[in-house]
Structures are given as C-alpha cells and as structure tokens.
Coordinates of C-alpha atoms and ligand atoms in Angstrom, one line a residue:
M13 CA -1.7 -6.7 -26.2
A14 CA -1.5 -2.9 -26.6
K15 CA 2.0 -1.6 -25.7
P16 CA 1.8 0.9 -22.6
R17 CA 2.1 4.4 -23.7
M18 CA 5.3 6.5 -22.6
S19 CA 4.8 9.5 -20.4
S20 CA 7.1 12.5 -19.6
I21 CA 7.5 11.0 -16.2
D22 CA 9.3 7.7 -17.7
G23 CA 12.2 9.5 -18.7
K24 CA 12.5 11.1 -15.3
L25 CA 12.0 7.9 -13.5
A26 CA 14.8 6.3 -15.5
E27 CA 17.3 9.0 -15.1
E28 CA 16.9 10.0 -11.3
F29 CA 15.6 6.9 -9.6
A30 CA 17.6 3.6 -9.5
V31 CA 16.0 1.0 -11.1
P32 CA 15.8 -2.3 -8.7
A33 CA 17.4 -5.0 -10.3
H34 CA 14.5 -7.5 -9.9
V35 CA 11.7 -5.2 -11.4
E36 CA 11.3 -7.1 -14.7
E37 CA 11.0 -10.4 -12.8
V38 CA 8.5 -8.8 -10.5
K39 CA 6.7 -7.4 -13.4
E40 CA 6.3 -10.8 -15.0
K41 CA 5.1 -12.3 -11.6
M42 CA 2.4 -9.8 -11.1
A43 CA 1.2 -10.3 -14.8
A44 CA 1.1 -14.0 -14.5
F45 CA -0.6 -13.4 -11.1
A46 CA -3.5 -11.0 -12.5
G47 CA -3.9 -13.3 -15.6
H48 CA -4.3 -16.3 -13.5
H49 CA -6.9 -14.9 -11.2
V50 CA -9.0 -12.9 -13.9
T51 CA -9.4 -16.5 -15.8
A52 CA -10.7 -18.0 -12.5
G53 CA -13.2 -15.2 -12.4
R54 CA -11.7 -13.0 -9.7
R55 CA -10.9 -9.2 -9.8
V56 CA -7.3 -8.2 -8.6
V57 CA -6.6 -5.2 -6.5
L58 CA -2.9 -3.8 -6.1
I59 CA -2.6 -2.3 -2.8
T60 CA 0.0 0.2 -1.8
S61 CA 1.1 0.2 1.9
G62 CA 3.5 1.9 4.4
G63 CA 6.0 4.7 4.1
T64 CA 8.9 5.4 1.9
K65 CA 12.4 5.9 2.8
V66 CA 14.3 8.7 1.1
P67 CA 18.2 8.2 1.5
L68 CA 20.3 11.4 2.0
E69 CA 23.5 9.7 0.9
S70 CA 24.3 7.1 -1.5
R71 CA 26.0 4.8 0.8
T72 CA 23.0 5.6 3.3
V73 CA 23.4 6.1 6.7
R74 CA 20.6 8.5 7.0
F75 CA 17.1 8.9 5.2
L76 CA 14.0 10.6 5.9
D77 CA 10.8 8.5 6.7
N78 CA 7.2 8.9 7.8
F79 CA 4.5 7.8 10.0
S80 CA 2.7 5.3 8.2
S81 CA 2.5 1.9 9.8
G82 CA 0.8 0.1 6.9
R83 CA -2.0 -1.0 9.1
R84 CA -4.5 0.5 6.3
G85 CA -3.0 -1.3 3.7
A86 CA -2.8 -4.7 5.5
S87 CA -6.1 -4.4 7.1
S88 CA -7.7 -3.7 3.9
A89 CA -5.9 -6.5 1.9
E90 CA -7.7 -8.9 4.3
Y91 CA -11.2 -7.4 3.5
F92 CA -10.5 -7.4 -0.2
M93 CA -9.7 -11.3 -0.2
D94 CA -12.8 -11.8 2.0
S95 CA -14.8 -10.0 -1.0
G96 CA -13.4 -12.2 -3.4
Y97 CA -10.4 -10.2 -4.8
A98 CA -6.8 -11.4 -5.2
V99 CA -4.3 -8.9 -3.9
V100 CA -0.9 -7.7 -5.0
F101 CA 0.5 -6.3 -1.9
L102 CA 3.2 -3.7 -2.5
H103 CA 4.4 -2.8 0.9
R104 CA 7.3 -1.3 2.8
H105 CA 9.6 -3.8 4.3
R106 CA 8.6 -4.8 7.9
S107 CA 5.3 -2.7 7.7
L108 CA 2.1 -4.3 9.0
Y109 CA 1.2 -7.5 7.1
P110 CA -2.1 -9.1 6.5
Y111 CA -3.0 -11.5 9.6
A112 CA 0.3 -11.0 11.2
R113 CA -0.5 -7.3 12.0
M114 CA -2.7 -8.4 14.9
F115 CA 0.2 -9.7 16.8
S116 CA 2.5 -7.4 15.9
N117 CA 2.9 -5.8 19.3
I118 CA 3.5 -9.3 20.9
N119 CA 6.8 -10.7 21.6
M120 CA 6.6 -14.1 20.2
L121 CA 8.8 -15.7 23.1
D122 CA 6.1 -14.4 25.6
A123 CA 3.5 -16.3 23.5
L124 CA 5.2 -19.6 23.2
K125 CA 6.0 -22.1 26.0
F126 CA 8.8 -24.8 25.7
S127 CA 8.5 -27.9 27.6
G128 CA 10.2 -31.5 27.7
G129 CA 13.7 -32.0 26.3
D130 CA 16.7 -29.4 26.7
G131 CA 16.6 -27.9 23.5
A132 CA 19.6 -29.6 22.2
S133 CA 19.7 -31.5 18.8
G134 CA 18.2 -34.8 19.2
N135 CA 16.1 -33.8 22.1
S136 CA 14.2 -30.6 20.9
G137 CA 11.3 -31.0 23.3
E138 CA 8.0 -29.2 22.6
V139 CA 6.9 -25.7 21.6
V140 CA 3.1 -24.9 22.8
V141 CA 1.2 -21.6 21.8
N142 CA -0.2 -19.8 24.7
Q143 CA -3.7 -18.7 23.1
Q144 CA -4.2 -16.1 25.9
V145 CA -1.2 -14.3 24.8
L146 CA -2.3 -14.4 21.0
P147 CA -6.1 -14.0 21.2
D148 CA -7.3 -15.0 17.5
I149 CA -4.3 -16.8 16.7
A150 CA -6.5 -19.9 15.6
R151 CA -8.9 -17.8 13.4
A152 CA -6.1 -15.6 11.7
L153 CA -4.0 -18.7 11.2
K154 CA -6.7 -20.7 9.6
R155 CA -7.6 -17.6 7.2
Y156 CA -3.8 -17.2 6.3
Q157 CA -3.3 -20.6 5.4
E158 CA -6.4 -20.7 3.1
V159 CA -5.1 -17.6 1.3
K160 CA -1.7 -19.2 1.0
E161 CA -3.2 -22.2 -0.5
G162 CA -5.5 -20.4 -3.0
R163 CA -2.4 -18.0 -3.7
L164 CA -4.6 -15.0 -3.3
L165 CA -1.8 -12.9 -1.9
L166 CA 1.2 -11.6 -3.9
P167 CA 3.3 -10.0 -1.5
I168 CA 6.2 -7.3 -3.1
E169 CA 8.4 -5.5 -1.0
F170 CA 10.0 -1.8 -1.3
S171 CA 12.1 0.3 1.3
T172 CA 13.2 3.4 -0.8
L173 CA 11.2 5.8 -2.8
S174 CA 13.1 4.7 -6.0
E175 CA 11.9 1.1 -5.4
Y176 CA 8.2 2.1 -4.7
L177 CA 8.0 4.5 -8.0
H178 CA 9.6 1.7 -10.3
L179 CA 7.4 -1.2 -8.7
L180 CA 4.1 0.7 -8.9
K181 CA 5.0 1.6 -12.5
A182 CA 5.8 -2.2 -13.3
A183 CA 2.6 -3.1 -11.2
A184 CA 0.4 -0.6 -13.3
Q185 CA 1.8 -2.1 -16.7
A186 CA 1.4 -5.7 -15.6
L187 CA -2.1 -5.3 -14.5
S188 CA -3.2 -2.9 -17.4
A189 CA -3.9 -6.2 -19.5
I190 CA -6.8 -7.2 -17.2
E191 CA -8.3 -3.6 -17.9
S192 CA -11.5 -2.5 -15.7
K193 CA -11.0 -5.5 -13.5
A194 CA -7.8 -4.3 -11.7
M195 CA -8.3 -1.9 -9.0
F196 CA -5.4 0.2 -7.7
Y197 CA -5.6 1.2 -3.9
L198 CA -2.9 3.7 -3.4
A199 CA -2.8 3.8 0.5
A200 CA 1.0 4.3 1.1
A201 CA 2.4 7.4 2.3
V202 CA 4.7 8.5 -0.6
S203 CA 7.5 11.1 0.2
D204 CA 6.9 14.3 -1.9
F205 CA 10.6 15.3 -1.8
Y206 CA 13.9 13.5 -2.7
I207 CA 17.5 14.4 -3.6
P208 CA 18.4 13.4 -7.2
A209 CA 21.2 10.5 -7.2
S210 CA 23.3 13.2 -9.1
E211 CA 23.3 15.7 -6.2
M212 CA 23.5 13.1 -3.3
P213 CA 26.8 13.0 -1.6
E214 CA 28.3 9.5 -1.9
H215 CA 29.7 9.1 1.8
K216 CA 28.1 10.1 5.1
I217 CA 27.4 13.5 5.6
Q218 CA 29.9 14.8 8.2
S219 CA 28.6 16.7 11.3
S220 CA 31.9 18.4 11.5
N221 CA 31.0 20.5 8.9
G222 CA 28.3 22.3 10.9
P223 CA 24.5 22.3 10.6
L224 CA 22.8 20.5 7.7
Q225 CA 20.8 22.6 5.0
L226 CA 18.9 20.3 2.5
S227 CA 17.4 21.1 -0.8
M228 CA 15.1 18.6 -2.0
N229 CA 13.4 18.1 -5.6
M230 CA 9.8 17.5 -5.9
V231 CA 8.7 13.8 -6.6
P232 CA 6.7 13.4 -9.7
K233 CA 3.0 12.6 -9.1
I234 CA 2.9 9.0 -10.3
L235 CA -1.1 9.3 -10.3
S236 CA -1.0 11.1 -13.4
P237 CA 1.1 8.8 -15.7
L238 CA -0.9 5.7 -13.8
V239 CA -4.1 6.9 -14.8
K240 CA -3.4 8.4 -18.2
D241 CA -0.6 6.0 -19.6
W242 CA 0.1 2.8 -17.7
A243 CA -3.1 1.4 -16.5
P244 CA -5.9 3.7 -18.4
Q245 CA -9.0 1.3 -18.0
A246 CA -8.2 0.5 -14.5
F247 CA -10.3 1.6 -11.3
V248 CA -8.1 3.9 -9.6
I249 CA -8.2 5.0 -5.8
S250 CA -6.0 7.4 -4.1
F251 CA -5.7 8.6 -0.6
K252 CA -5.4 12.1 0.8
L253 CA -4.0 12.7 4.0
E254 CA -4.0 16.0 5.7
T255 CA -3.6 17.4 9.5
D256 CA -5.9 20.4 8.9
P257 CA -9.5 19.0 8.3
T258 CA -10.8 22.3 7.1
I259 CA -8.7 21.9 3.7
L260 CA -9.3 18.1 3.4
L261 CA -12.4 17.8 1.2
D262 CA -11.2 20.5 -1.1
K263 CA -7.9 18.8 -1.8
A264 CA -9.5 15.4 -2.6
R265 CA -11.9 17.2 -4.9
R266 CA -8.8 18.9 -6.6
A267 CA -7.1 15.6 -6.8
L268 CA -10.1 14.1 -8.8
D269 CA -10.1 17.1 -11.0
A270 CA -6.4 17.0 -11.7
Y271 CA -5.9 13.1 -12.2
R272 CA -9.4 12.2 -13.5
H273 CA -9.4 8.9 -11.6
Q274 CA -12.4 7.1 -9.8
A275 CA -12.2 8.0 -6.1
V276 CA -10.2 9.8 -3.3
V277 CA -10.4 8.2 0.3
A278 CA -9.8 11.5 2.2
N279 CA -8.5 11.1 5.9
V280 CA -7.1 13.3 8.5
L281 CA -4.0 12.0 10.5
D282 CA -5.3 12.0 14.2
S283 CA -8.9 10.4 13.1
R284 CA -8.0 8.1 10.2
R285 CA -8.9 4.9 12.2
G286 CA -12.3 6.1 12.8
Y287 CA -13.3 8.6 10.1
V288 CA -12.9 8.9 6.3
V289 CA -14.8 10.3 3.5
V290 CA -14.8 8.6 0.0
V291 CA -15.2 11.4 -2.5
T292 CA -16.1 10.5 -6.3
P293 CA -16.9 13.0 -9.0
E294 CA -20.5 12.7 -8.2
T295 CA -20.8 11.5 -4.4
Q296 CA -19.2 11.9 -1.3
A297 CA -19.7 9.2 1.7
E298 CA -18.6 9.7 5.1
L299 CA -17.7 6.2 6.7
I300 CA -17.8 6.4 10.6
I301 CA -16.5 3.8 13.2
S302 CA -18.7 4.4 16.4
D303 CA -17.7 3.3 20.2
E304 CA -19.9 0.5 19.5
D305 CA -18.2 -0.7 16.6
V306 CA -14.8 -0.6 18.3
K307 CA -16.1 -2.8 21.0
N308 CA -17.2 -5.3 18.3
D309 CA -14.0 -5.1 16.7
V310 CA -15.2 -3.5 13.5
E311 CA -12.6 -1.7 11.6
I312 CA -13.1 1.2 9.2
E313 CA -11.1 -0.7 6.5
E314 CA -14.1 -3.1 6.2
R315 CA -16.4 -0.1 5.3
I316 CA -14.0 1.4 3.0
V317 CA -13.5 -2.0 0.9
S318 CA -17.1 -2.6 1.0
N319 CA -18.1 0.9 -0.3
L320 CA -15.3 0.6 -3.2
T321 CA -16.0 -2.9 -4.2
S322 CA -19.6 -1.8 -4.9
A323 CA -18.1 1.2 -6.9
H324 CA -15.9 -1.3 -8.8
N325 CA -18.8 -3.6 -9.9
K326 CA -20.6 -0.6 -11.4
F327 CA -17.6 0.6 -13.1
I328 CA -16.9 -2.8 -14.6
T329 CA -20.7 -2.8 -15.8
Q330 CA -20.3 0.5 -17.3
Q331 CA -17.1 -0.4 -19.2
G332 CA -18.8 -3.5 -20.6
G333 CA -16.7 -5.9 -18.7
Ligands
LIG23 O1 -0.3 3.3 7.2 P1 -1.4 3.7 8.2 O2 -0.5 4.1 9.6 O3 -2.7 2.7 8.6 O4 -1.9 5.2 7.7 C1 -2.7 5.1 6.5 C2 -2.7 6.5 5.9 C3 -3.0 7.7 6.6 C4 -1.1 6.3 5.2 C5 -3.4 6.3 4.5 O5 -4.7 6.2 4.8 C6 -3.2 7.7 3.5 O6 -3.9 8.5 3.6 N1 -2.2 7.4 2.4 C7 -1.8 8.5 1.5 C8 -1.0 9.5 2.3 C9 -0.5 10.6 1.2 O7 0.7 10.2 0.7 O8 -1.4 11.3 0.7 P2 -0.8 12.5 -0.1 O9 -1.8 13.5 0.0 O10 0.6 12.9 0.1 O11 -0.8 11.7 -1.5 C10 -2.2 11.8 -2.3 C11 -2.0 10.3 -3.4 O12 -1.1 10.6 -4.3 C12 -1.7 9.1 -2.5 O13 -2.5 8.0 -2.9 C13 -0.3 8.7 -3.1 O14 -0.1 7.3 -3.2 C14 -0.3 9.5 -4.3 N2 1.2 10.0 -4.7 C15 1.7 10.4 -3.8 C16 3.2 11.1 -4.0 C17 3.5 10.9 -5.4 N3 4.9 11.4 -5.7 N4 2.9 10.1 -6.4 C18 1.6 9.9 -6.1 O15 0.9 9.2 -6.8

C-alpha cells in the first residue's frame, strides 16, 4: 500500500490541535471497515455531520459553536445505505443520528406506557410502545436492525474542532486504500476560526476583567490536503453554505477551482431543506423539494444522494475501477 503523502498542514495539525488519544485505534477500525465492505462489493462513504465546538479556555467552560443540527448528515447516511453503500458516520456528539433522528423531538417517557407490577426488582411489569406517539417506529427500527446486523454503519464521534480535524485526516488515510470506491461527503459545519492551544488561557476567563476581546486564527482548509495528499483517488464532495444567495454559486465554483475535487453541494441557510445546487466543473443541477414532495415525506437528501451516487458510478468507471 502506498504511504500517504505529508502536506504542510500535517505539521500545523500536530502542533496546534490536540490529538485525540484514540485516533490510531479509530483509524484501524475505519480501514478494516472499508476493506471488509469493498471486498463484499460495496462502496464506502465517509459522511461528516454536525457542528464543531471551539474552546476558549483549556479547562473549557466556554466555547463557540454553530447552528448545524446534523440532520443533513444523518438523513443522507440512511439514503446512502439504501443505495448499497457502507457508511462511516463522523458526527458531532449528540447531533442527529440515522433513524433515531425521526424521534429526536419526542420525550421517550411520553411514548412508553408502563403496566403491571410496581417497577421494583423482581416485579418489573411491562413497558409498551405507543405507536401513535412514535409514528413509523416499526419501519425505522426494522431498518436500523438490518443496518446493524449488516454492520453497514460505523459511527465515530467528535465534539471539538481538534477532534474533527484529526479524525477526518485519519479517515481519509484509512479510506485511501479503497481508492475511487471511497466517497467523502463533507456536510459538517466546521469552524473557520480557533484559538491555538499556546494562546488559550488555562482557567475560566474572568468577567471581572471586563469586556472580552478575542483574536482567533484561521483554521487550515482541510479539503486541500484531503484531495491532494491523503485520499487523492477518492470522490470528494464538499458543501458550501451562505446566507446571501447572490454569492453562493460563485463561491461554490471558486471552491472547485481551488481544491480540484469532484462536486460542491451549495445551499443557503434558510432554504437548505428545500433547495440545493450540485455544482461540478462541467454541470450545475438544481434539486428542489415541492410542497407535494413535503406532503409525501420526500426529503432533499434522497435527491442529493441519488445525484451523487450516479456521479460516483461514472467516476469509478472513468478511473478504471
Ligand atoms: O446540519 P444541518 O442543520 O442539517 O445543516 C446542514 C448544513 C447547512 C450544515 C450543510 O448542508 C452544509 O452546508 N455544510 C457545510 C457548511 C460549511 O461549513 O460551509 P463552509 O462554506 O464554511 O465550508 C465549505 C467546505 O469546506 C465544507 O464542506 C467543509 O467541510 C470544508 N471545510 C471547512 C472548514 C475547514 N477548516 N476545512 C474544510 O475543509
């Protein structure tokens, strides 16, 4: 197997972002998962999902976060598995999770009914699911169990920006062995700013010192070494989020020019559930969810995944895979 190339970002990552203790163990798990599924004739997608947490103090009391719920990543994971992919799900701790996401707003205690017994040991009674409170639970549970039995989903958690960066690098290196059969679907909302460990106060910042002024460094764009050095033969999709729709497509095109990867999924914060544009160097496809689609529970991620799995097929054929 070819050794992964070093990039100028490797040094910065090692020096300025704390390396999670379990990174090598997770890397081996991801490599074994990818190897197993490719041997079984499947493709593997690495999905990043949710926002990153950026600490302001080393003994962290406060941190910067962002809006991302992880819904895009969690629902896309389901559609990828329905399309025959195995999924490495690199997600923010406690963000939305495949299948469970449908019930995230429900208080489980309202969905269960206790009867018989007094709940004490030896007389623990019976707990029954109220399917009116959990609509679709049977379908979701059945599919979740199939996915678990087939070991199609490898969940990996991150919380902080440092964990995200190191685990993504490890994932890229682990999946590089399966070459064009790997897809990277970078839907996480990653902070662009951070405070280097060397400049971070150790203890809780004191409000008695008056108003807080922060100076933050730029986070290295991880897309660059991912495409050039860590997984150069993979099919790589980034996302571009803006709040101003007039600059969105230009920014998406600029990202493709800069990083030379395969596609950008462009979306605007307020309309992200109903409208995205998949931009490639040669094409631009608008994907829209109509009111009728909403009534029929059609989600935009189903269309995004369908568009990208077709493009991935063509990519593999072109690469002679
Ligand atoms: O989670 P939801 O609530 O469902 O919302 C989904 C979403 C809006 C978060 C998702 O659709 C989305 O757009 N994700 C990317 C948001 C984002 O961070 O955009 P960006 O323009 O800042 O970053 C562009 C790309 O560069 C992203 O693919 C990101 O993974 C990547 N990046 C970002 C920062 C960094 N240091 N290195 C990177 O490689």
